[in-house]
């Protein structure tokens, strides 16, 4: 794999080429990918199937059944309003995963666009955009997200907006770096000399090479976004009642930490599993997709 | 070779880490000093030196006293004034207690009282109290003149802002440097926002306390307060969550008190904007709430459902004829149909194509958001769609003051001063501090009359009528009363919760085995 050096092959990297390459990767997974992927698939399964098979509604209150411990009827107990925690967890998985995907997608698109513009747009554009990125990276992300979500008012949509606005800078940086190194390659230069228009150059020669690092970054990012979204919801800036969301479930349950510990444990473990899952997957993908990257042990040996 | 070196490094690091941790642990144990007070209180409220800025804690601890106090029937009672007389509509005379000295040895007399009261009367807290002049008549008599006839004057003088400070406690620029009062306890050390240490005032004119020293500590977190009490680091933990009552009662060595306090949880409507500009819709929303279910389940049966602002168990100003749980879904449907909001069961009602959907604001405090969610459920059952939005308190107040709300759910002390004139702040068209925009001429007249009258029976009649009218008009929908949960170590004797929490009654408390 490491000998094939795919970035020197400019041709056949259209959609079909990409598909072929990924099929090859699918066969060459590693433990991290399998483990992380497994956890994530499980979560997706829970998010898709859980609400369908659960006999309960996530918002219907059964006040006489409040704060019951785990039992056969309620495997994860009930909350302060008598709602089934397991059901709410499954609905919460939908919200959390959708939110993480949406925010990451916006970050990715925005960051890639800015990075490409900076790398190909000329010196002034480059300087301006990269200083913007610097400013963005210098500011603590969660604090800025908190401010934005606070100003826009509490809602799930605003959490997506807040998290999208703060996270795109690292994508821009990675994309710009990669594009700059690709741009110096002979195949790009000859394409330029040949008079290839900008959009074709970007689409055919530059973008395919930034896909790998961006995918790795996005996967690693998903975990952070889940965590940040849960954090904002915990602070009351995200999902509003009665919506089930992991962060707000923890916030609701924290007053019952001693009398009903399952209320915070269940969503807490769910958040932890999601973050670990995405991180493992991201690590594994990096080992596969970024062959130039050396892990710590290899680096020490050289 | 590399591996070998790494292993030795690891061993050394491990040793260093162990030693470091051990040293930290030992110093941590040693630093755990004894704070030596007889009686330690943990509460979430932050104390302040200046009575004008959150003076409740220093009053409750028995450091400061006012001319007027509040007795266990929630009525004004003699404190530093032994007696008072309404000489005419606008003139009052207060006879002061003799042989009282401040904690700094200064004598308490009419001059000191007038100086301290003038500072209070000029402050924003007393802006709405129509006091014209405070004058010393002789050594032991203070005369107060009001701009209008004003029956609630003694009640206002019992407020925590109106306590009497020693002349030496106040700087030339009017700021309080030290809290020097006349109470049974004197300040030993004061860390604003964290703790107060007090010592017994042996020269106190009344019952000299059995406790020699009291420490008041701010413990923000409910669970921490409870744990500190259980571990013997506190003798009294105040304001605990309702759901801890059962667990605490079954814990050995702890006594639990659940006194009702004059406080209500209520929903305030914006009566100037749709849909709550219609009295029928407000009334419907109020009748759709099953208060009994809320108090029985969410509040563990410790709190009574309420529909009026006063609880009959606390004060006789409460109108006893109000039904406490007027839950009536059928009448709700009729009212909403009459108001033009129609729809099939299970769906949100509409009028002219507009959905009957509203937003309830509330803030993140104890049971408020939870109760709001239950009300959301109850209103959905009759076709009113509710969005519950939990904000931070100041953010909620901002939106409320900008009048950009449909309704907000909050809690409010109804006897902040022990006089039913407090109702004017709830319901009067111009004097209300709740921005509901409601005005009813009859209510205004009744409130204005009752404020001037002297005779208790005549006032009572008017305040009862006000309470009946506002239940029908529903500018606010009262939902529940309020109960404080206070737990003490079981060797604490003589604690009696005060109905308006104006003091902790520390002078009556003693510890067993001492």
CSV table of N, CA and C in Angstrom, one decimal, chain A residues 35-93:
chain,number,residue,atom,x,y,z
A,35,UNK,N,-13.2,-1.7,15.3
A,35,UNK,CA,-13.8,-1.4,16.6
A,35,UNK,C,-14.6,-0.1,16.6
A,36,UNK,N,-14.0,1.0,16.1
A,36,UNK,CA,-14.7,2.2,16.0
A,36,UNK,C,-15.9,2.2,15.1
A,37,UNK,N,-15.7,1.5,14.0
A,37,UNK,CA,-16.9,1.4,13.0
A,37,UNK,C,-18.0,0.6,13.7
A,38,UNK,N,-17.6,-0.5,14.4
A,38,UNK,CA,-18.6,-1.3,15.1
A,38,UNK,C,-19.5,-0.5,16.0
A,39,UNK,N,-18.8,0.3,16.9
A,39,UNK,CA,-19.5,1.2,17.9
A,39,UNK,C,-20.4,2.1,17.1
A,40,UNK,N,-19.9,2.8,16.1
A,40,UNK,CA,-20.7,3.7,15.4
A,40,UNK,C,-21.9,3.1,14.7
A,41,UNK,N,-21.7,1.9,14.1
A,41,UNK,CA,-22.8,1.2,13.4
A,41,UNK,C,-23.9,0.8,14.5
A,42,UNK,N,-23.4,0.4,15.6
A,42,UNK,CA,-24.3,0.1,16.7
A,42,UNK,C,-25.2,1.3,17.0
A,43,UNK,N,-24.5,2.4,17.2
A,43,UNK,CA,-25.3,3.7,17.5
A,43,UNK,C,-26.3,4.0,16.4
A,44,UNK,N,-25.8,3.9,15.2
A,44,UNK,CA,-26.7,4.2,14.1
A,44,UNK,C,-27.9,3.3,14.1
A,45,UNK,N,-27.6,2.0,14.4
A,45,UNK,CA,-28.7,1.0,14.5
A,45,UNK,C,-29.7,1.4,15.5
A,46,UNK,N,-29.2,1.8,16.7
A,46,UNK,CA,-30.0,2.2,17.8
A,46,UNK,C,-30.9,3.4,17.4
A,47,UNK,N,-30.2,4.3,16.8
A,47,UNK,CA,-30.9,5.5,16.4
A,47,UNK,C,-32.0,5.2,15.4
A,48,UNK,N,-31.8,4.3,14.5
A,48,UNK,CA,-32.8,4.0,13.4
A,48,UNK,C,-33.8,3.1,13.9
A,49,UNK,N,-33.4,2.0,14.6
A,49,UNK,CA,-34.4,0.9,15.0
A,49,UNK,C,-35.0,1.2,16.3
A,50,UNK,N,-34.2,1.7,17.3
A,50,UNK,CA,-34.7,1.9,18.7
A,50,UNK,C,-36.1,2.5,18.7
A,51,UNK,N,-36.3,3.7,18.2
A,51,UNK,CA,-37.6,4.3,18.3
A,51,UNK,C,-38.7,3.5,17.7
A,52,UNK,N,-38.4,2.7,16.7
A,52,UNK,CA,-39.4,1.9,16.0
A,52,UNK,C,-39.9,0.8,16.9
A,53,UNK,N,-38.9,0.1,17.6
A,53,UNK,CA,-39.3,-1.1,18.4
A,53,UNK,C,-39.8,-0.7,19.8
A,54,UNK,N,-39.4,0.5,20.3
A,54,UNK,CA,-39.8,0.9,21.7
A,54,UNK,C,-41.3,1.1,21.8
A,55,UNK,N,-41.9,0.5,22.9
A,55,UNK,CA,-43.3,0.6,23.1
A,55,UNK,C,-43.7,2.0,23.6
A,56,UNK,N,-42.7,2.8,24.0
A,56,UNK,CA,-43.0,4.1,24.7
A,56,UNK,C,-42.8,5.2,23.8
A,57,UNK,N,-43.4,6.3,24.2
A,57,UNK,CA,-43.2,7.6,23.5
A,57,UNK,C,-42.1,8.4,24.3
A,58,UNK,N,-41.2,9.1,23.6
A,58,UNK,CA,-40.1,9.8,24.4
A,58,UNK,C,-40.6,11.0,25.1
A,59,UNK,N,-41.8,11.5,24.9
A,59,UNK,CA,-42.3,12.7,25.5
A,59,UNK,C,-43.5,12.5,26.4
A,60,UNK,N,-44.1,11.4,26.3
A,60,UNK,CA,-45.4,11.2,27.1
A,60,UNK,C,-45.0,11.0,28.6
A,61,UNK,N,-45.6,11.8,29.4
A,61,UNK,CA,-45.3,11.8,30.9
A,61,UNK,C,-46.2,10.8,31.6
A,62,UNK,N,-45.6,10.0,32.4
A,62,UNK,CA,-46.4,9.0,33.2
A,62,UNK,C,-45.9,9.3,34.7
A,63,UNK,N,-46.6,10.3,35.3
A,63,UNK,CA,-46.0,10.9,36.5
A,63,UNK,C,-46.0,9.9,37.7
A,64,UNK,N,-47.0,8.9,37.6
A,64,UNK,CA,-46.9,7.9,38.7
A,64,UNK,C,-45.8,6.9,38.6
A,65,UNK,N,-45.1,6.9,37.4
A,65,UNK,CA,-44.0,6.0,37.2
A,65,UNK,C,-42.6,6.7,37.3
A,66,UNK,N,-42.6,7.9,38.0
A,66,UNK,CA,-41.4,8.7,37.9
A,66,UNK,C,-40.2,8.1,38.7
A,67,UNK,N,-39.0,8.3,38.2
A,67,UNK,CA,-37.8,7.9,38.9
A,67,UNK,C,-37.8,6.4,39.3
A,68,UNK,N,-38.3,5.5,38.5
A,68,UNK,CA,-38.2,4.1,38.7
A,68,UNK,C,-36.8,3.6,38.3
A,69,UNK,N,-36.3,2.7,39.0
A,69,UNK,CA,-35.0,2.1,38.7
A,69,UNK,C,-35.1,1.2,37.5
A,70,UNK,N,-33.9,0.7,37.0
A,70,UNK,CA,-34.0,-0.2,35.8
A,70,UNK,C,-34.8,-1.4,36.1
A,71,UNK,N,-35.6,-1.9,35.2
A,71,UNK,CA,-36.4,-3.1,35.4
A,71,UNK,C,-36.6,-3.7,34.0
A,72,UNK,N,-37.4,-4.8,33.9
A,72,UNK,CA,-37.6,-5.4,32.6
A,72,UNK,C,-38.4,-4.5,31.7
A,73,UNK,N,-39.4,-3.8,32.3
A,73,UNK,CA,-40.2,-2.9,31.5
A,73,UNK,C,-39.4,-1.7,31.0
A,74,UNK,N,-38.6,-1.2,31.9
A,74,UNK,CA,-37.8,0.0,31.6
A,74,UNK,C,-36.3,-0.4,31.9
A,75,UNK,N,-35.6,-0.9,30.8
A,75,UNK,CA,-34.3,-1.4,31.1
A,75,UNK,C,-33.3,-0.3,31.6
A,76,UNK,N,-33.6,0.9,31.3
A,76,UNK,CA,-32.7,2.0,31.9
A,76,UNK,C,-33.4,2.9,32.8
A,77,UNK,N,-34.6,2.4,33.3
A,77,UNK,CA,-35.3,3.2,34.3
A,77,UNK,C,-36.1,4.3,33.7
A,78,UNK,N,-36.7,5.1,34.5
A,78,UNK,CA,-37.5,6.2,34.0
A,78,UNK,C,-37.0,7.5,34.6
A,79,UNK,N,-37.3,8.6,34.0
A,79,UNK,CA,-36.8,9.9,34.5
A,79,UNK,C,-37.8,10.6,35.4
A,80,UNK,N,-37.5,11.9,35.7
A,80,UNK,CA,-38.3,12.6,36.7
A,80,UNK,C,-39.7,12.8,36.3
A,81,UNK,N,-40.0,12.6,35.0
A,81,UNK,CA,-41.4,12.8,34.5
A,81,UNK,C,-42.0,11.5,34.1
A,82,UNK,N,-41.3,10.4,34.5
A,82,UNK,CA,-41.8,9.0,34.2
A,82,UNK,C,-41.6,8.6,32.8
A,83,UNK,N,-40.7,9.2,32.0
A,83,UNK,CA,-40.5,8.8,30.7
A,83,UNK,C,-39.4,7.7,30.6
A,84,UNK,N,-39.5,6.8,29.7
A,84,UNK,CA,-38.6,5.7,29.6
A,84,UNK,C,-37.2,6.2,29.1
A,85,UNK,N,-36.2,6.0,29.9
A,85,UNK,CA,-34.8,6.5,29.6
A,85,UNK,C,-34.3,5.9,28.3
A,86,UNK,N,-34.5,4.6,28.2
A,86,UNK,CA,-33.9,3.9,27.0
A,86,UNK,C,-34.5,4.5,25.7
A,87,UNK,N,-35.8,4.7,25.7
A,87,UNK,CA,-36.4,5.3,24.5
A,87,UNK,C,-35.9,6.7,24.3
A,88,UNK,N,-35.8,7.4,25.3
A,88,UNK,CA,-35.2,8.8,25.1
A,88,UNK,C,-33.8,8.8,24.6
A,89,UNK,N,-33.1,7.7,25.1
A,89,UNK,CA,-31.7,7.6,24.6
A,89,UNK,C,-31.6,7.3,23.1
A,90,UNK,N,-32.5,6.5,22.6
A,90,UNK,CA,-32.5,6.1,21.2
A,90,UNK,C,-32.9,7.4,20.4
A,91,UNK,N,-33.9,8.1,20.8
A,91,UNK,CA,-34.3,9.3,20.1
A,91,UNK,C,-33.2,10.3,20.2
A,92,UNK,N,-32.5,10.4,21.4
A,92,UNK,CA,-31.4,11.3,21.6
A,92,UNK,C,-30.3,11.0,20.6
A,93,UNK,N,-30.1,9.7,20.3
A,93,UNK,CA,-29.0,9.3,19.4
A,93,UNK,C,-29.3,9.9,18.0
